[in-house]
Amino acid sequence: MAIGTIGTGLDIPSLVAQLTAKEREPRENQINSAGVAASAKLSALGTIKSGMTTLQTALKTLVTGMAKPGMKLTTPTESNFTAALDTSTTAGKAAAGTHQVEVKSLAQNQKLSSQAYTKDAVVGDGTLSIAYGDKTINVEIEAGATLEKIAAEINSAAQSKGVTAAVVTADDGQHLVLTAVDSGTKGALKVSASGGNGGLSSLVYDGTDASKMSEMVPAKDAVVVVDGFTRTSSSNTITDLVPGVSLTLTKAKEGEPQTLTIAPDNSTLKTNLNAFITAYNSIQSTLKSSSAYNAETNTASTMTGDAMVRGLQQQLRTQLSSNVNDLKDLGLTIAADGTLSLDAAKLDTALSKNPEAANKLFGAEGALAKPMTELMKSTLDTTSGTITQRQATLNKQIKALEKQLDDLDKSMEKVSDRYTKQFTAMEKMVSQMQSASGSLIDQLG
């Protein structure tokens, strides 16, 4: 018979399992309880870290935006020019103010045309030299070349620099049309011919002989007057006349100055401030809920009493309270519960009086931004940050608890083996006693 079916009749495996479980339970509960607490704290720290990271990002965006304060440009509905803020690093910053802009003339690209030729007429051969600015393009023309062949050779040699060539068919025949790539007098063309049979001389242009190439559209510079200062430009786009503003001239109307207005644009600042406020209020709410204590139910939260959480709450509050008056002047107020809010109209009024007021707080060296940036770094640094180090400690603790469970498993295996041996020995002894008793009864019977 199997062990457990004779002798005492005890179910030894079941009894051993119960006794082992009873012995295991207090220690296992203790380890599991510690593990649950550590995991809960790790999860809470993850939530806090996420909120702090969001605040750090919002603060960084706010600080970066202060380096390039928003400005808006206003031009007349039917303007003779367009204006855009120049965002290049070399451009000066646009300053608030008004400017009178009078467009006297627009820059235009010179256009030359040859006399008329029949479609298959052979023009000539040799070398065409096309000069513009301080550069010259030399184009080799082979014998038998038509206007279309000459245009193709010019475009191949020029590669869209200086000049483009095309053949236009009109009522009187085909014309070779050369267009300057660069506008204004700077891009004006001169064409000369050399070598060959002399046929290319009909394509020469020097501005004096109209029997050869003629000027269909003259090279012309733009002329604009801004606040009484005259500027001549080979381009219709001028980037260095009004600091920080790129002007593109679109229509010439001499004697009709128009107003360009440059004014502060606080929309980006408001967007960045609202994002910062949302992030700040959110992390404060997270810190509060994670460390709260319910006196009515005597229930503590995961991080109740945690020194790091309390310290972080206090440091964030101090950052604001230390600048409460300057914040209030900008329309930023702190409610009784610690939440931050913005009065956009008050912000506009404050900045209209003092454009640098926001930068004083939120610039890279601002009274609020600088210390808060340092706080974010000391809290979130991936190596030395307080949250990072705390997470590392909790992870080590959890691993240690996991090892304790493994060790407990091994220890309980030994306990189970010990109980099994003890009960097996007892069962054997009882069986022997039962056997001896049976023999004695048989003898007496």
XYZ file of C-alpha atoms in Angstrom:
445
model
C 0.000 0.000 0.000
C 1.063 3.657 -0.596
C 2.198 5.785 2.302
C -0.745 7.518 3.935
C -3.254 4.674 3.355
C -2.106 2.554 6.323
C -0.987 3.371 9.863
C -2.527 6.633 11.005
C -4.459 7.058 7.801
C -3.199 10.631 7.496
C -2.901 12.315 4.058
C 0.741 13.171 4.576
C 1.285 15.211 1.334
C -1.740 17.372 2.126
C -0.723 17.796 5.754
C 2.847 18.710 4.762
C 1.554 21.258 2.234
C -0.694 22.872 4.855
C 2.026 23.069 7.485
C 4.560 24.417 4.971
C 2.103 27.026 3.713
C 1.340 28.078 7.277
C 5.008 28.537 8.009
C 5.583 30.335 4.667
C 2.648 32.726 4.910
C 3.896 35.404 7.345
C 7.267 35.823 5.671
C 5.791 35.718 2.148
C 3.155 38.284 3.092
C 5.837 40.524 4.527
C 7.949 40.338 1.355
C 4.958 40.773 -0.957
C 3.701 43.725 1.060
C 7.091 45.403 0.799
C 7.179 44.639 -2.934
C 3.713 46.086 -3.528
C 4.665 49.238 -1.635
C 7.926 49.622 -3.571
C 6.184 49.026 -6.913
C 3.479 51.540 -6.019
C 6.121 54.132 -5.163
C 7.959 53.365 -8.399
C 4.735 53.879 -10.346
C 4.008 57.123 -8.492
C 7.528 58.364 -9.207
C 6.999 57.558 -12.886
C 3.872 59.717 -12.906
C 5.684 62.523 -11.081
C 8.635 62.293 -13.460
C 6.303 62.481 -16.460
C 4.642 65.599 -15.034
C 7.981 67.224 -14.246
C 9.246 66.427 -17.748
C 6.163 68.089 -19.246
C 6.817 71.154 -17.083
C 10.483 71.159 -18.114
C 9.515 71.051 -21.802
C 6.954 73.842 -21.370
C 9.509 75.977 -19.522
C 12.140 75.396 -22.199
C 9.687 76.395 -24.946
C 8.750 79.515 -22.995
C 12.394 80.509 -22.472
C 13.310 79.829 -26.113
C 10.378 81.932 -27.290
C 11.564 84.865 -25.194
C 14.800 84.984 -27.223
C 12.721 85.828 -30.316
C 9.867 88.025 -29.134
C 6.841 87.888 -31.382
C 6.130 90.809 -33.683
C 3.341 91.281 -36.208
C 3.402 93.290 -39.406
C 0.469 95.225 -40.820
C 0.290 96.595 -44.365
C -2.554 98.276 -46.304
C -5.198 96.046 -47.870
C -4.068 97.042 -51.379
C -0.399 97.334 -50.632
C 2.413 98.059 -53.086
C 4.659 95.703 -51.147
C 4.590 92.687 -48.869
C 6.489 92.438 -45.606
C 7.709 89.462 -43.608
C 9.726 89.080 -40.451
C 13.286 88.029 -41.260
C 14.077 85.032 -39.057
C 17.698 84.644 -40.172
C 20.261 84.737 -37.375
C 22.159 87.590 -39.054
C 19.185 89.919 -39.313
C 18.529 92.563 -36.696
C 15.458 92.223 -34.511
C 12.358 94.005 -35.732
C 11.410 96.883 -33.469
C 7.908 98.147 -32.868
C 7.057 101.256 -34.858
C 5.634 102.592 -38.132
C 7.387 103.186 -41.451
C 6.346 105.057 -44.589
C 7.139 103.028 -47.703
C 6.973 104.527 -51.211
C 7.667 102.198 -54.152
C 8.920 104.342 -57.053
C 9.903 101.571 -59.440
C 10.231 97.802 -59.618
C 13.292 95.856 -60.619
C 12.874 93.965 -63.866
C 14.814 91.446 -65.909
C 16.238 92.615 -69.218
C 14.934 90.886 -72.324
C 16.612 91.002 -75.770
C 15.226 89.892 -79.117
C 16.847 89.168 -82.464
C 15.495 90.114 -85.873
C 13.071 87.652 -87.516
C 14.347 84.481 -89.224
C 12.554 81.783 -91.143
C 12.223 78.478 -89.321
C 15.123 76.638 -90.946
C 17.331 79.632 -91.637
C 21.045 79.140 -90.915
C 22.261 82.020 -88.764
C 26.011 81.529 -88.647
C 28.848 79.949 -86.690
C 31.623 81.012 -84.321
C 31.564 82.054 -80.675
C 28.851 84.010 -78.908
C 30.013 85.712 -75.706
C 27.275 86.756 -73.289
C 28.396 88.992 -70.441
C 26.443 89.803 -67.263
C 27.851 91.481 -64.193
C 31.506 90.454 -63.994
C 30.947 87.073 -65.662
C 30.993 85.926 -69.287
C 29.533 82.813 -70.901
C 31.215 81.668 -74.114
C 29.015 79.590 -76.398
C 30.465 77.688 -79.356
C 28.098 77.632 -82.342
C 28.783 75.132 -85.106
C 28.190 75.735 -88.804
C 24.629 75.255 -90.009
C 23.066 76.274 -86.690
C 19.481 77.545 -86.699
C 17.958 79.772 -84.008
C 16.650 76.721 -82.142
C 20.115 75.131 -82.151
C 21.694 78.378 -80.940
C 19.116 78.687 -78.116
C 19.838 75.112 -77.033
C 23.611 75.735 -77.004
C 23.198 78.912 -74.940
C 21.039 77.151 -72.338
C 23.465 74.236 -72.173
C 26.422 76.539 -71.561
C 24.631 78.860 -69.119
C 22.987 76.198 -66.959
C 20.320 78.729 -65.910
C 22.949 81.201 -64.692
C 22.999 84.710 -66.102
C 20.816 84.109 -69.136
C 18.139 81.872 -70.596
C 17.374 81.570 -74.303
C 14.162 80.767 -76.127
C 12.824 80.895 -79.672
C 9.555 82.799 -80.098
C 7.539 82.454 -83.299
C 5.710 85.649 -84.285
C 3.855 86.705 -87.452
C 7.082 87.850 -89.050
C 9.056 84.685 -88.215
C 11.230 83.289 -85.447
C 13.081 85.439 -82.915
C 15.848 84.464 -80.496
C 14.888 85.909 -77.093
C 17.499 86.238 -74.343
C 16.264 86.911 -70.807
C 18.547 87.970 -67.972
C 18.283 85.615 -64.996
C 19.221 88.365 -62.545
C 16.932 91.362 -62.272
C 18.042 94.977 -62.319
C 20.998 96.618 -64.013
C 23.225 94.129 -62.223
C 21.940 91.384 -64.523
C 22.048 93.413 -67.785
C 23.345 91.466 -70.784
C 25.914 92.273 -73.454
C 26.352 89.955 -76.417
C 29.366 89.844 -78.728
C 30.401 87.476 -81.532
C 33.769 86.322 -82.820
C 35.164 83.880 -85.358
C 33.163 81.886 -87.855
C 31.522 83.266 -90.944
C 30.268 86.473 -89.351
C 26.619 85.416 -89.324
C 26.474 85.616 -85.548
C 27.048 89.369 -85.689
C 23.270 89.741 -86.122
C 22.931 88.531 -82.539
C 25.264 91.117 -81.049
C 23.898 93.544 -78.447
C 25.765 96.448 -76.909
C 22.862 98.847 -76.465
C 23.736 101.042 -79.462
C 22.865 99.166 -82.683
C 19.138 98.459 -82.951
C 19.593 96.683 -86.316
C 20.962 93.673 -84.460
C 19.603 92.431 -81.132
C 17.123 94.898 -79.651
C 16.057 95.469 -76.068
C 12.435 94.459 -75.549
C 12.451 94.994 -71.774
C 15.143 97.177 -70.237
C 17.126 96.149 -67.180
C 15.762 98.246 -64.375
C 16.507 98.617 -60.683
C 13.922 98.928 -57.958
C 13.730 102.258 -56.175
C 11.989 102.520 -52.817
C 11.865 105.296 -50.258
C 11.425 104.324 -46.597
C 10.993 107.120 -44.080
C 12.695 109.521 -46.498
C 15.678 107.255 -47.212
C 16.009 106.227 -50.872
C 17.225 102.742 -51.689
C 18.100 101.407 -55.149
C 18.156 97.633 -55.510
C 18.624 95.151 -58.328
C 16.070 92.921 -56.580
C 12.485 93.565 -55.582
C 13.211 91.856 -52.264
C 15.143 93.987 -49.782
C 16.152 92.500 -46.429
C 18.373 95.168 -44.891
C 16.393 98.379 -45.149
C 13.976 97.930 -42.252
C 15.778 95.982 -39.466
C 14.379 92.506 -39.027
C 11.919 92.868 -41.914
C 12.075 91.591 -45.478
C 10.289 93.835 -47.998
C 9.125 92.552 -51.365
C 8.061 95.293 -53.776
C 5.052 94.352 -55.897
C 3.709 97.544 -57.489
C 5.274 100.887 -58.378
C 3.248 103.939 -57.358
C 5.415 107.005 -57.097
C 4.079 109.655 -54.782
C 1.916 107.210 -52.806
C 3.691 106.270 -49.582
C 2.030 103.512 -47.569
C 2.305 102.632 -43.893
C 4.045 99.535 -42.555
C 3.271 98.917 -38.883
C 5.400 96.694 -36.662
C 3.803 95.825 -33.335
C 4.391 93.280 -30.578
C 2.599 89.973 -31.098
C 1.918 88.322 -27.767
C 0.017 85.327 -29.168
C 3.003 82.969 -29.058
C 3.934 84.123 -25.563
C 0.359 83.526 -24.404
C 0.361 80.045 -25.915
C 3.665 79.211 -24.247
C 2.560 80.694 -20.919
C -0.698 78.737 -20.949
C 1.208 75.521 -21.670
C 3.538 76.300 -18.766
C 0.604 77.082 -16.457
C -1.169 73.852 -17.396
C 1.996 71.829 -16.782
C 2.683 73.596 -13.468
C -0.852 73.097 -12.144
C -0.839 69.483 -13.297
C 2.392 68.520 -11.526
C 1.297 70.282 -8.345
C -1.960 68.321 -8.461
C -0.014 65.089 -8.988
C 2.335 65.825 -6.093
C -0.601 66.706 -3.848
C -2.653 63.597 -4.637
C 0.313 61.230 -4.388
C 1.176 62.472 -0.882
C -2.298 63.212 0.498
C -3.663 61.790 3.746
C -7.384 61.273 4.357
C -7.962 62.024 8.035
C -11.569 60.798 7.919
C -10.632 57.331 6.710
C -7.104 57.326 8.129
C -5.896 56.438 4.643
C -2.457 57.418 3.398
C -1.485 57.841 -0.262
C 1.478 56.127 -1.871
C 3.950 58.937 -1.169
C 2.434 60.338 2.037
C 5.205 61.673 4.256
C 7.818 61.297 1.519
C 10.507 63.946 2.031
C 11.415 64.188 -1.662
C 7.822 64.842 -2.721
C 7.282 67.402 0.029
C 10.533 69.118 -0.907
C 9.614 69.247 -4.585
C 6.214 70.745 -3.795
C 7.785 73.397 -1.615
C 10.520 74.279 -4.113
C 8.014 74.766 -6.932
C 5.822 76.955 -4.740
C 8.838 78.992 -3.654
C 9.814 79.622 -7.282
C 6.489 81.411 -7.802
C 6.075 83.068 -4.426
C 9.538 84.629 -4.728
C 8.335 86.459 -7.848
C 4.690 86.929 -6.920
C 4.611 90.701 -7.506
C 6.283 90.557 -10.927
C 3.976 87.700 -11.915
C 0.946 89.672 -10.783
C 2.038 92.668 -12.856
C 1.991 90.414 -15.934
C -1.480 89.070 -15.175
C -0.288 85.834 -13.572
C -1.928 85.117 -10.227
C -1.603 82.336 -7.666
C -4.893 81.166 -6.155
C -5.358 80.087 -2.542
C -5.019 76.436 -3.571
C -1.695 77.189 -5.281
C -2.912 77.023 -8.874
C -1.568 79.496 -11.407
C -3.717 81.432 -13.908
C -3.267 84.097 -16.600
C -5.215 87.264 -17.359
C -4.357 87.712 -21.062
C -5.678 91.285 -21.260
C -3.556 92.346 -18.308
C -0.520 90.732 -19.950
C -1.081 92.770 -23.129
C -1.378 95.975 -21.127
C 1.764 95.235 -19.126
C 3.841 94.456 -22.214
C 2.612 97.556 -24.032
C 4.043 99.591 -21.155
C 7.177 97.509 -20.635
C 8.065 95.086 -23.474
C 10.918 93.610 -21.401
C 8.755 92.706 -18.404
C 8.175 89.117 -19.540
C 11.830 88.608 -20.401
C 12.757 89.708 -16.880
C 10.971 86.631 -15.566
C 11.016 84.101 -18.373
C 14.196 84.857 -20.315
C 17.175 82.501 -20.062
C 18.519 84.578 -17.158
C 15.054 85.429 -15.850
C 14.274 85.590 -12.157
C 11.838 82.684 -12.466
C 13.098 80.744 -15.473
C 16.740 80.360 -14.445
C 16.255 78.814 -10.972
C 13.344 76.685 -12.184
C 15.453 75.381 -15.074
C 18.117 74.406 -12.547
C 15.481 72.705 -10.382
C 14.245 70.705 -13.377
C 17.786 69.570 -14.142
C 18.597 68.533 -10.571
C 15.322 66.616 -10.416
C 15.281 64.965 -13.845
C 18.953 64.487 -14.756
C 19.280 60.927 -16.082
C 22.342 60.279 -13.923
C 22.230 62.452 -10.830
C 18.590 63.578 -10.727
C 16.768 63.006 -7.441
C 13.961 61.095 -9.144
C 16.439 59.011 -11.144
C 18.359 58.056 -8.009
C 15.162 57.300 -6.106
C 13.925 55.056 -8.917
C 17.255 53.231 -8.945
C 16.999 52.633 -5.179
C 13.461 51.260 -5.499
C 14.440 49.004 -8.398
C 17.276 47.582 -6.291
C 14.849 47.079 -3.432
C 12.410 45.218 -5.676
C 15.176 42.975 -7.003
C 16.275 42.247 -3.424
C 12.697 41.310 -2.515
C 12.471 39.048 -5.557
C 15.639 37.307 -4.355
C 14.111 36.954 -0.894
C 11.126 35.188 -2.476
C 13.476 32.866 -4.347
C 15.343 32.157 -1.111
C 12.026 31.581 0.657
C 11.061 29.028 -2.004
C 14.294 27.133 -1.394
C 13.865 27.361 2.380
C 10.291 26.085 2.194
C 11.403 23.150 0.044
C 13.673 22.125 2.912
C 10.849 22.604 5.430
C 8.558 20.486 3.268
C 11.203 17.769 3.008
C 11.690 17.843 6.789
C 7.962 17.498 7.479
C 7.674 14.710 4.915
C 10.515 12.771 6.535
C 9.067 13.288 10.015
C 5.573 12.140 9.085
C 6.884 9.280 6.973
C 8.950 8.051 9.936
C 5.936 8.410 12.217
C 3.751 6.528 9.754
C 6.295 3.767 9.518
C 6.515 3.504 13.301
C 2.728 3.396 13.684
C 2.503 0.729 10.978
C 5.096 -1.369 12.771
C 3.226 -0.999 16.048
C -0.031 -1.957 14.345
C 1.615 -5.024 12.824
C 3.080 -6.113 16.167
C -0.261 -5.593 17.864
C -1.998 -7.726 15.242
C 0.454 -10.588 15.696
C -0.014 -10.484 19.475
C -3.776 -10.650 19.126
C -3.463 -13.607 16.773
C -1.273 -15.451 19.266
C -3.669 -14.763 22.133
C -6.645 -15.806 20.102
